[in-house]
């Protein structure tokens, strides 16, 4: 029937559109219940994560293009698995960096806690990566920034090409917090709203400082 054909087409489109971003079980949930999916831009309270390698230039010195690609893939794969295993959506890769978010495309009331659990498990995955590649690569360390706030999420880009992504001031703050991990010498920094929500969920946080990040009043 026409209805069956259209249903099958929509499910294939959802799988194609989101298969790169979210865990397979969430993709199937979206494909089955695509009425839960808002494809235009929408404002939502979300938690954003940024992470990248510390001293990447030093680590990559002496690597040719093929070796560098092998290294990046080996590094990004376990960290991506951690994100997907904790209901996160991978927004994009930027060289050695990952941007991810929670509470879209499917609602997740515990988005801040899931992002915090991801950050902690990323550190465990990093230890395993370093142990598995001892003597092959220089030891890798990372910085992680988490921030929670209202963001615009949806299909962003141009008429020629777009991605399911997120923008907003609180996204920028998450990126700035990741950068500040270098300043304070800690692996994970979270914003105040993230801290409030995850402490309510049983996590412990240490208040480190009040800062004015670049580009903010």
PDB file of C-alpha atoms in Angstrom:
ATOM      1  CA  UNK A   1       0.000   0.000   0.000  1.00  0.00           C
ATOM      2  CA  UNK A   2       1.010   3.642  -0.357  1.00  0.00           C
ATOM      3  CA  UNK A   3       1.026   4.093   3.404  1.00  0.00           C
ATOM      4  CA  UNK A   4       3.381   1.170   3.879  1.00  0.00           C
ATOM      5  CA  UNK A   5       5.714   2.466   1.153  1.00  0.00           C
ATOM      6  CA  UNK A   6       5.785   5.947   2.684  1.00  0.00           C
ATOM      7  CA  UNK A   7       6.381   4.544   6.180  1.00  0.00           C
ATOM      8  CA  UNK A   8       9.289   2.489   4.878  1.00  0.00           C
ATOM      9  CA  UNK A   9      10.751   5.496   3.095  1.00  0.00           C
ATOM     10  CA  UNK A  10      10.560   7.683   6.209  1.00  0.00           C
ATOM     11  CA  UNK A  11      12.204   5.002   8.344  1.00  0.00           C
ATOM     12  CA  UNK A  12      15.044   4.641   5.837  1.00  0.00           C
ATOM     13  CA  UNK A  13      15.505   8.410   5.798  1.00  0.00           C
ATOM     14  CA  UNK A  14      15.692   8.584   9.603  1.00  0.00           C
ATOM     15  CA  UNK A  15      18.220   5.753   9.721  1.00  0.00           C
ATOM     16  CA  UNK A  16      20.314   7.449   7.044  1.00  0.00           C
ATOM     17  CA  UNK A  17      20.112  10.903   8.637  1.00  0.00           C
ATOM     18  CA  UNK A  18      20.857   9.879  12.219  1.00  0.00           C
ATOM     19  CA  UNK A  19      22.875   6.681  11.891  1.00  0.00           C
ATOM     20  CA  UNK A  20      26.124   8.679  12.073  1.00  0.00           C
ATOM     21  CA  UNK A  21      25.136  10.627  15.178  1.00  0.00           C
ATOM     22  CA  UNK A  22      23.369   8.444  17.724  1.00  0.00           C
ATOM     23  CA  UNK A  23      23.432   4.888  19.079  1.00  0.00           C
ATOM     24  CA  UNK A  24      21.742   2.203  16.975  1.00  0.00           C
ATOM     25  CA  UNK A  25      18.943   1.573  19.490  1.00  0.00           C
ATOM     26  CA  UNK A  26      18.051   5.271  19.479  1.00  0.00           C
ATOM     27  CA  UNK A  27      18.086   5.294  15.671  1.00  0.00           C
ATOM     28  CA  UNK A  28      15.579   2.436  15.644  1.00  0.00           C
ATOM     29  CA  UNK A  29      13.438   4.271  18.217  1.00  0.00           C
ATOM     30  CA  UNK A  30      13.451   7.334  15.956  1.00  0.00           C
ATOM     31  CA  UNK A  31      12.710   5.257  12.869  1.00  0.00           C
ATOM     32  CA  UNK A  32       9.743   3.591  14.553  1.00  0.00           C
ATOM     33  CA  UNK A  33       8.448   6.732  16.253  1.00  0.00           C
ATOM     34  CA  UNK A  34       9.483   9.472  13.822  1.00  0.00           C
ATOM     35  CA  UNK A  35       6.559  11.618  14.972  1.00  0.00           C
ATOM     36  CA  UNK A  36       8.749  12.355  18.030  1.00  0.00           C
ATOM     37  CA  UNK A  37      11.344  13.952  15.777  1.00  0.00           C
ATOM     38  CA  UNK A  38      11.333  17.710  15.214  1.00  0.00           C
ATOM     39  CA  UNK A  39      13.387  18.373  12.100  1.00  0.00           C
ATOM     40  CA  UNK A  40      13.192  22.157  12.128  1.00  0.00           C
ATOM     41  CA  UNK A  41      15.042  24.272  14.644  1.00  0.00           C
ATOM     42  CA  UNK A  42      13.733  24.087  18.207  1.00  0.00           C
ATOM     43  CA  UNK A  43      14.848  25.605  21.503  1.00  0.00           C
ATOM     44  CA  UNK A  44      15.699  23.048  24.168  1.00  0.00           C
ATOM     45  CA  UNK A  45      17.643  22.926  27.405  1.00  0.00           C
ATOM     46  CA  UNK A  46      20.592  20.709  26.568  1.00  0.00           C
ATOM     47  CA  UNK A  47      23.997  19.666  27.850  1.00  0.00           C
ATOM     48  CA  UNK A  48      26.944  20.142  25.490  1.00  0.00           C
ATOM     49  CA  UNK A  49      30.344  18.414  25.616  1.00  0.00           C
ATOM     50  CA  UNK A  50      33.603  19.422  23.961  1.00  0.00           C
ATOM     51  CA  UNK A  51      36.813  17.427  24.224  1.00  0.00           C
ATOM     52  CA  UNK A  52      40.173  17.419  22.499  1.00  0.00           C
ATOM     53  CA  UNK A  53      43.754  16.214  22.889  1.00  0.00           C
ATOM     54  CA  UNK A  54      46.230  18.236  24.897  1.00  0.00           C
ATOM     55  CA  UNK A  55      49.485  18.939  23.039  1.00  0.00           C
ATOM     56  CA  UNK A  56      48.246  17.403  19.809  1.00  0.00           C
ATOM     57  CA  UNK A  57      50.950  19.144  17.754  1.00  0.00           C
ATOM     58  CA  UNK A  58      53.688  17.514  19.829  1.00  0.00           C
ATOM     59  CA  UNK A  59      52.045  14.078  19.639  1.00  0.00           C
ATOM     60  CA  UNK A  60      51.601  14.264  15.870  1.00  0.00           C
ATOM     61  CA  UNK A  61      55.172  15.408  15.146  1.00  0.00           C
ATOM     62  CA  UNK A  62      56.910  12.995  12.826  1.00  0.00           C
ATOM     63  CA  UNK A  63      53.701  11.212  11.753  1.00  0.00           C
ATOM     64  CA  UNK A  64      52.912  11.012   8.062  1.00  0.00           C
ATOM     65  CA  UNK A  65      49.331  11.501   6.863  1.00  0.00           C
ATOM     66  CA  UNK A  66      48.459   7.804   6.982  1.00  0.00           C
ATOM     67  CA  UNK A  67      49.909   7.304  10.470  1.00  0.00           C
ATOM     68  CA  UNK A  68      48.122  10.402  11.738  1.00  0.00           C
ATOM     69  CA  UNK A  69      44.812   9.203  10.312  1.00  0.00           C
ATOM     70  CA  UNK A  70      45.281   5.797  11.953  1.00  0.00           C
ATOM     71  CA  UNK A  71      46.053   7.457  15.276  1.00  0.00           C
ATOM     72  CA  UNK A  72      43.054   9.821  15.137  1.00  0.00           C
ATOM     73  CA  UNK A  73      40.660   7.001  14.243  1.00  0.00           C
ATOM     74  CA  UNK A  74      42.017   4.793  17.021  1.00  0.00           C
ATOM     75  CA  UNK A  75      41.646   7.651  19.508  1.00  0.00           C
ATOM     76  CA  UNK A  76      38.202   8.898  18.470  1.00  0.00           C
ATOM     77  CA  UNK A  77      36.525   5.487  18.226  1.00  0.00           C
ATOM     78  CA  UNK A  78      36.497   4.495  21.935  1.00  0.00           C
ATOM     79  CA  UNK A  79      35.533   8.022  23.037  1.00  0.00           C
ATOM     80  CA  UNK A  80      32.692   8.041  20.516  1.00  0.00           C
ATOM     81  CA  UNK A  81      31.504   4.676  21.844  1.00  0.00           C
ATOM     82  CA  UNK A  82      31.309   6.174  25.327  1.00  0.00           C
ATOM     83  CA  UNK A  83      29.133   9.036  24.035  1.00  0.00           C
ATOM     84  CA  UNK A  84      26.775   6.691  22.190  1.00  0.00           C
ATOM     85  CA  UNK A  85      26.581   4.295  25.140  1.00  0.00           C
ATOM     86  CA  UNK A  86      25.325   7.158  27.346  1.00  0.00           C
ATOM     87  CA  UNK A  87      22.556   8.464  25.057  1.00  0.00           C
ATOM     88  CA  UNK A  88      24.654  11.240  23.560  1.00  0.00           C
ATOM     89  CA  UNK A  89      24.518  12.605  20.024  1.00  0.00           C
ATOM     90  CA  UNK A  90      27.795  13.205  18.186  1.00  0.00           C
ATOM     91  CA  UNK A  91      27.571  16.639  16.587  1.00  0.00           C
ATOM     92  CA  UNK A  92      30.889  16.729  14.745  1.00  0.00           C
ATOM     93  CA  UNK A  93      34.586  15.874  14.730  1.00  0.00           C
ATOM     94  CA  UNK A  94      37.080  18.720  14.381  1.00  0.00           C
ATOM     95  CA  UNK A  95      40.457  17.102  13.834  1.00  0.00           C
ATOM     96  CA  UNK A  96      41.270  15.589  17.221  1.00  0.00           C
ATOM     97  CA  UNK A  97      38.220  17.185  18.890  1.00  0.00           C
ATOM     98  CA  UNK A  98      34.679  15.905  19.470  1.00  0.00           C
ATOM     99  CA  UNK A  99      31.501  17.926  20.040  1.00  0.00           C
ATOM    100  CA  UNK A 100      28.467  16.096  21.408  1.00  0.00           C
ATOM    101  CA  UNK A 101      25.146  16.935  23.038  1.00  0.00           C
ATOM    102  CA  UNK A 102      22.312  15.437  25.058  1.00  0.00           C
ATOM    103  CA  UNK A 103      18.497  15.858  25.043  1.00  0.00           C
ATOM    104  CA  UNK A 104      18.078  15.740  21.245  1.00  0.00           C
ATOM    105  CA  UNK A 105      16.915  14.288  18.941  1.00  0.00           C
ATOM    106  CA  UNK A 106      15.114  12.328  21.678  1.00  0.00           C
ATOM    107  CA  UNK A 107      14.185  13.860  25.026  1.00  0.00           C
ATOM    108  CA  UNK A 108      16.456  12.936  27.927  1.00  0.00           C
ATOM    109  CA  UNK A 109      15.489  14.350  31.315  1.00  0.00           C
ATOM    110  CA  UNK A 110      18.805  13.203  32.808  1.00  0.00           C
ATOM    111  CA  UNK A 111      20.901  14.821  30.063  1.00  0.00           C
ATOM    112  CA  UNK A 112      23.336  16.559  32.426  1.00  0.00           C
ATOM    113  CA  UNK A 113      23.978  13.384  34.418  1.00  0.00           C
ATOM    114  CA  UNK A 114      24.438  11.337  31.257  1.00  0.00           C
ATOM    115  CA  UNK A 115      26.948  13.890  29.950  1.00  0.00           C
ATOM    116  CA  UNK A 116      28.833  13.835  33.266  1.00  0.00           C
ATOM    117  CA  UNK A 117      28.929  10.040  33.254  1.00  0.00           C
ATOM    118  CA  UNK A 118      30.250  10.223  29.693  1.00  0.00           C
ATOM    119  CA  UNK A 119      33.043  12.600  30.723  1.00  0.00           C
ATOM    120  CA  UNK A 120      34.123  10.337  33.590  1.00  0.00           C
ATOM    121  CA  UNK A 121      34.032   7.232  31.386  1.00  0.00           C
ATOM    122  CA  UNK A 122      35.995   9.040  28.695  1.00  0.00           C
ATOM    123  CA  UNK A 123      38.838   9.317  31.193  1.00  0.00           C
ATOM    124  CA  UNK A 124      38.666   5.550  31.784  1.00  0.00           C
ATOM    125  CA  UNK A 125      38.618   4.908  28.021  1.00  0.00           C
ATOM    126  CA  UNK A 126      41.630   7.197  27.651  1.00  0.00           C
ATOM    127  CA  UNK A 127      43.600   5.183  30.225  1.00  0.00           C
ATOM    128  CA  UNK A 128      42.807   2.015  28.284  1.00  0.00           C
ATOM    129  CA  UNK A 129      43.841   3.678  25.006  1.00  0.00           C
ATOM    130  CA  UNK A 130      47.181   4.784  26.453  1.00  0.00           C
ATOM    131  CA  UNK A 131      47.840   1.348  27.939  1.00  0.00           C
ATOM    132  CA  UNK A 132      47.010  -0.399  24.654  1.00  0.00           C
ATOM    133  CA  UNK A 133      49.300   1.904  22.657  1.00  0.00           C
ATOM    134  CA  UNK A 134      52.226   2.196  25.075  1.00  0.00           C
ATOM    135  CA  UNK A 135      55.436   2.451  23.086  1.00  0.00           C
ATOM    136  CA  UNK A 136      53.502   3.178  19.885  1.00  0.00           C
ATOM    137  CA  UNK A 137      52.193   6.690  20.637  1.00  0.00           C
ATOM    138  CA  UNK A 138      53.137   9.241  23.236  1.00  0.00           C
ATOM    139  CA  UNK A 139      50.695   9.207  26.198  1.00  0.00           C
ATOM    140  CA  UNK A 140      47.551  11.185  25.404  1.00  0.00           C
ATOM    141  CA  UNK A 141      45.714  13.518  27.778  1.00  0.00           C
ATOM    142  CA  UNK A 142      42.449  15.315  27.066  1.00  0.00           C
ATOM    143  CA  UNK A 143      40.359  18.211  28.316  1.00  0.00           C
ATOM    144  CA  UNK A 144      36.566  18.051  28.600  1.00  0.00           C
ATOM    145  CA  UNK A 145      34.129  20.943  28.951  1.00  0.00           C
ATOM    146  CA  UNK A 146      30.438  20.502  29.848  1.00  0.00           C
ATOM    147  CA  UNK A 147      27.767  23.174  29.903  1.00  0.00           C
ATOM    148  CA  UNK A 148      23.978  23.147  30.217  1.00  0.00           C
ATOM    149  CA  UNK A 149      21.560  25.753  28.881  1.00  0.00           C
ATOM    150  CA  UNK A 150      19.014  26.662  26.245  1.00  0.00           C
ATOM    151  CA  UNK A 151      20.197  25.974  22.707  1.00  0.00           C
ATOM    152  CA  UNK A 152      18.781  25.863  19.198  1.00  0.00           C
ATOM    153  CA  UNK A 153      18.950  22.356  17.732  1.00  0.00           C
ATOM    154  CA  UNK A 154      17.919  21.175  14.291  1.00  0.00           C
ATOM    155  CA  UNK A 155      19.001  21.007  10.676  1.00  0.00           C
ATOM    156  CA  UNK A 156      21.529  23.824  10.399  1.00  0.00           C
ATOM    157  CA  UNK A 157      23.568  24.841   7.375  1.00  0.00           C
ATOM    158  CA  UNK A 158      22.733  25.979   3.871  1.00  0.00           C
ATOM    159  CA  UNK A 159      20.263  24.994   1.171  1.00  0.00           C
ATOM    160  CA  UNK A 160      23.032  22.905  -0.422  1.00  0.00           C
ATOM    161  CA  UNK A 161      24.195  21.070   2.703  1.00  0.00           C
ATOM    162  CA  UNK A 162      23.035  20.856   6.296  1.00  0.00           C
ATOM    163  CA  UNK A 163      23.663  18.806   9.419  1.00  0.00           C
ATOM    164  CA  UNK A 164      21.674  18.074  12.525  1.00  0.00           C
ATOM    165  CA  UNK A 165      23.498  20.344  14.953  1.00  0.00           C
ATOM    166  CA  UNK A 166      23.176  22.759  17.863  1.00  0.00           C
ATOM    167  CA  UNK A 167      24.050  26.443  18.300  1.00  0.00           C
ATOM    168  CA  UNK A 168      23.729  29.022  21.046  1.00  0.00           C
ATOM    169  CA  UNK A 169      25.624  30.955  23.672  1.00  0.00           C
ATOM    170  CA  UNK A 170      25.748  27.973  26.033  1.00  0.00           C
ATOM    171  CA  UNK A 171      27.396  25.907  23.289  1.00  0.00           C
ATOM    172  CA  UNK A 172      30.148  28.515  23.080  1.00  0.00           C
ATOM    173  CA  UNK A 173      30.595  28.418  26.859  1.00  0.00           C
ATOM    174  CA  UNK A 174      31.062  24.642  26.764  1.00  0.00           C
ATOM    175  CA  UNK A 175      33.861  25.125  24.246  1.00  0.00           C
ATOM    176  CA  UNK A 176      35.449  27.847  26.388  1.00  0.00           C
ATOM    177  CA  UNK A 177      35.309  25.606  29.466  1.00  0.00           C
ATOM    178  CA  UNK A 178      37.099  22.856  27.591  1.00  0.00           C
ATOM    179  CA  UNK A 179      39.848  25.339  26.746  1.00  0.00           C
ATOM    180  CA  UNK A 180      40.127  26.422  30.376  1.00  0.00           C
ATOM    181  CA  UNK A 181      41.038  22.905  31.497  1.00  0.00           C
ATOM    182  CA  UNK A 182      44.554  23.814  30.324  1.00  0.00           C
ATOM    183  CA  UNK A 183      44.588  26.883  32.577  1.00  0.00           C
ATOM    184  CA  UNK A 184      43.473  25.033  35.697  1.00  0.00           C
ATOM    185  CA  UNK A 185      45.260  21.759  35.040  1.00  0.00           C
ATOM    186  CA  UNK A 186      42.143  19.588  35.415  1.00  0.00           C
ATOM    187  CA  UNK A 187      40.648  17.142  32.925  1.00  0.00           C
ATOM    188  CA  UNK A 188      36.966  18.141  33.269  1.00  0.00           C
ATOM    189  CA  UNK A 189      35.317  21.531  33.805  1.00  0.00           C
ATOM    190  CA  UNK A 190      31.538  22.021  34.019  1.00  0.00           C
ATOM    191  CA  UNK A 191      29.383  25.136  33.977  1.00  0.00           C
ATOM    192  CA  UNK A 192      27.215  26.204  36.948  1.00  0.00           C
ATOM    193  CA  UNK A 193      23.902  24.837  35.667  1.00  0.00           C
ATOM    194  CA  UNK A 194      25.512  21.504  34.805  1.00  0.00           C
ATOM    195  CA  UNK A 195      27.053  21.370  38.274  1.00  0.00           C
ATOM    196  CA  UNK A 196      23.709  22.126  39.919  1.00  0.00           C
ATOM    197  CA  UNK A 197      21.902  19.402  37.989  1.00  0.00           C
ATOM    198  CA  UNK A 198      24.495  16.669  38.410  1.00  0.00           C
ATOM    199  CA  UNK A 199      24.986  17.356  42.114  1.00  0.00           C
ATOM    200  CA  UNK A 200      21.222  16.920  42.518  1.00  0.00           C
ATOM    201  CA  UNK A 201      21.712  13.545  40.820  1.00  0.00           C
ATOM    202  CA  UNK A 202      24.402  12.505  43.320  1.00  0.00           C
ATOM    203  CA  UNK A 203      27.633  13.627  41.676  1.00  0.00           C
ATOM    204  CA  UNK A 204      30.301  15.563  43.531  1.00  0.00           C
ATOM    205  CA  UNK A 205      31.766  18.771  42.139  1.00  0.00           C
ATOM    206  CA  UNK A 206      34.468  21.115  43.409  1.00  0.00           C
ATOM    207  CA  UNK A 207      33.906  24.846  42.907  1.00  0.00           C
ATOM    208  CA  UNK A 208      37.121  25.953  41.227  1.00  0.00           C
ATOM    209  CA  UNK A 209      36.722  29.610  40.310  1.00  0.00           C
ATOM    210  CA  UNK A 210      34.556  32.336  38.817  1.00  0.00           C
ATOM    211  CA  UNK A 211      35.830  33.282  35.384  1.00  0.00           C
ATOM    212  CA  UNK A 212      35.037  35.625  32.529  1.00  0.00           C
ATOM    213  CA  UNK A 213      35.570  33.562  29.416  1.00  0.00           C
ATOM    214  CA  UNK A 214      36.760  35.090  26.168  1.00  0.00           C
ATOM    215  CA  UNK A 215      34.057  36.929  24.249  1.00  0.00           C
ATOM    216  CA  UNK A 216      31.619  37.072  27.197  1.00  0.00           C
ATOM    217  CA  UNK A 217      30.475  40.077  29.256  1.00  0.00           C
TER     218      UNK A 217
END
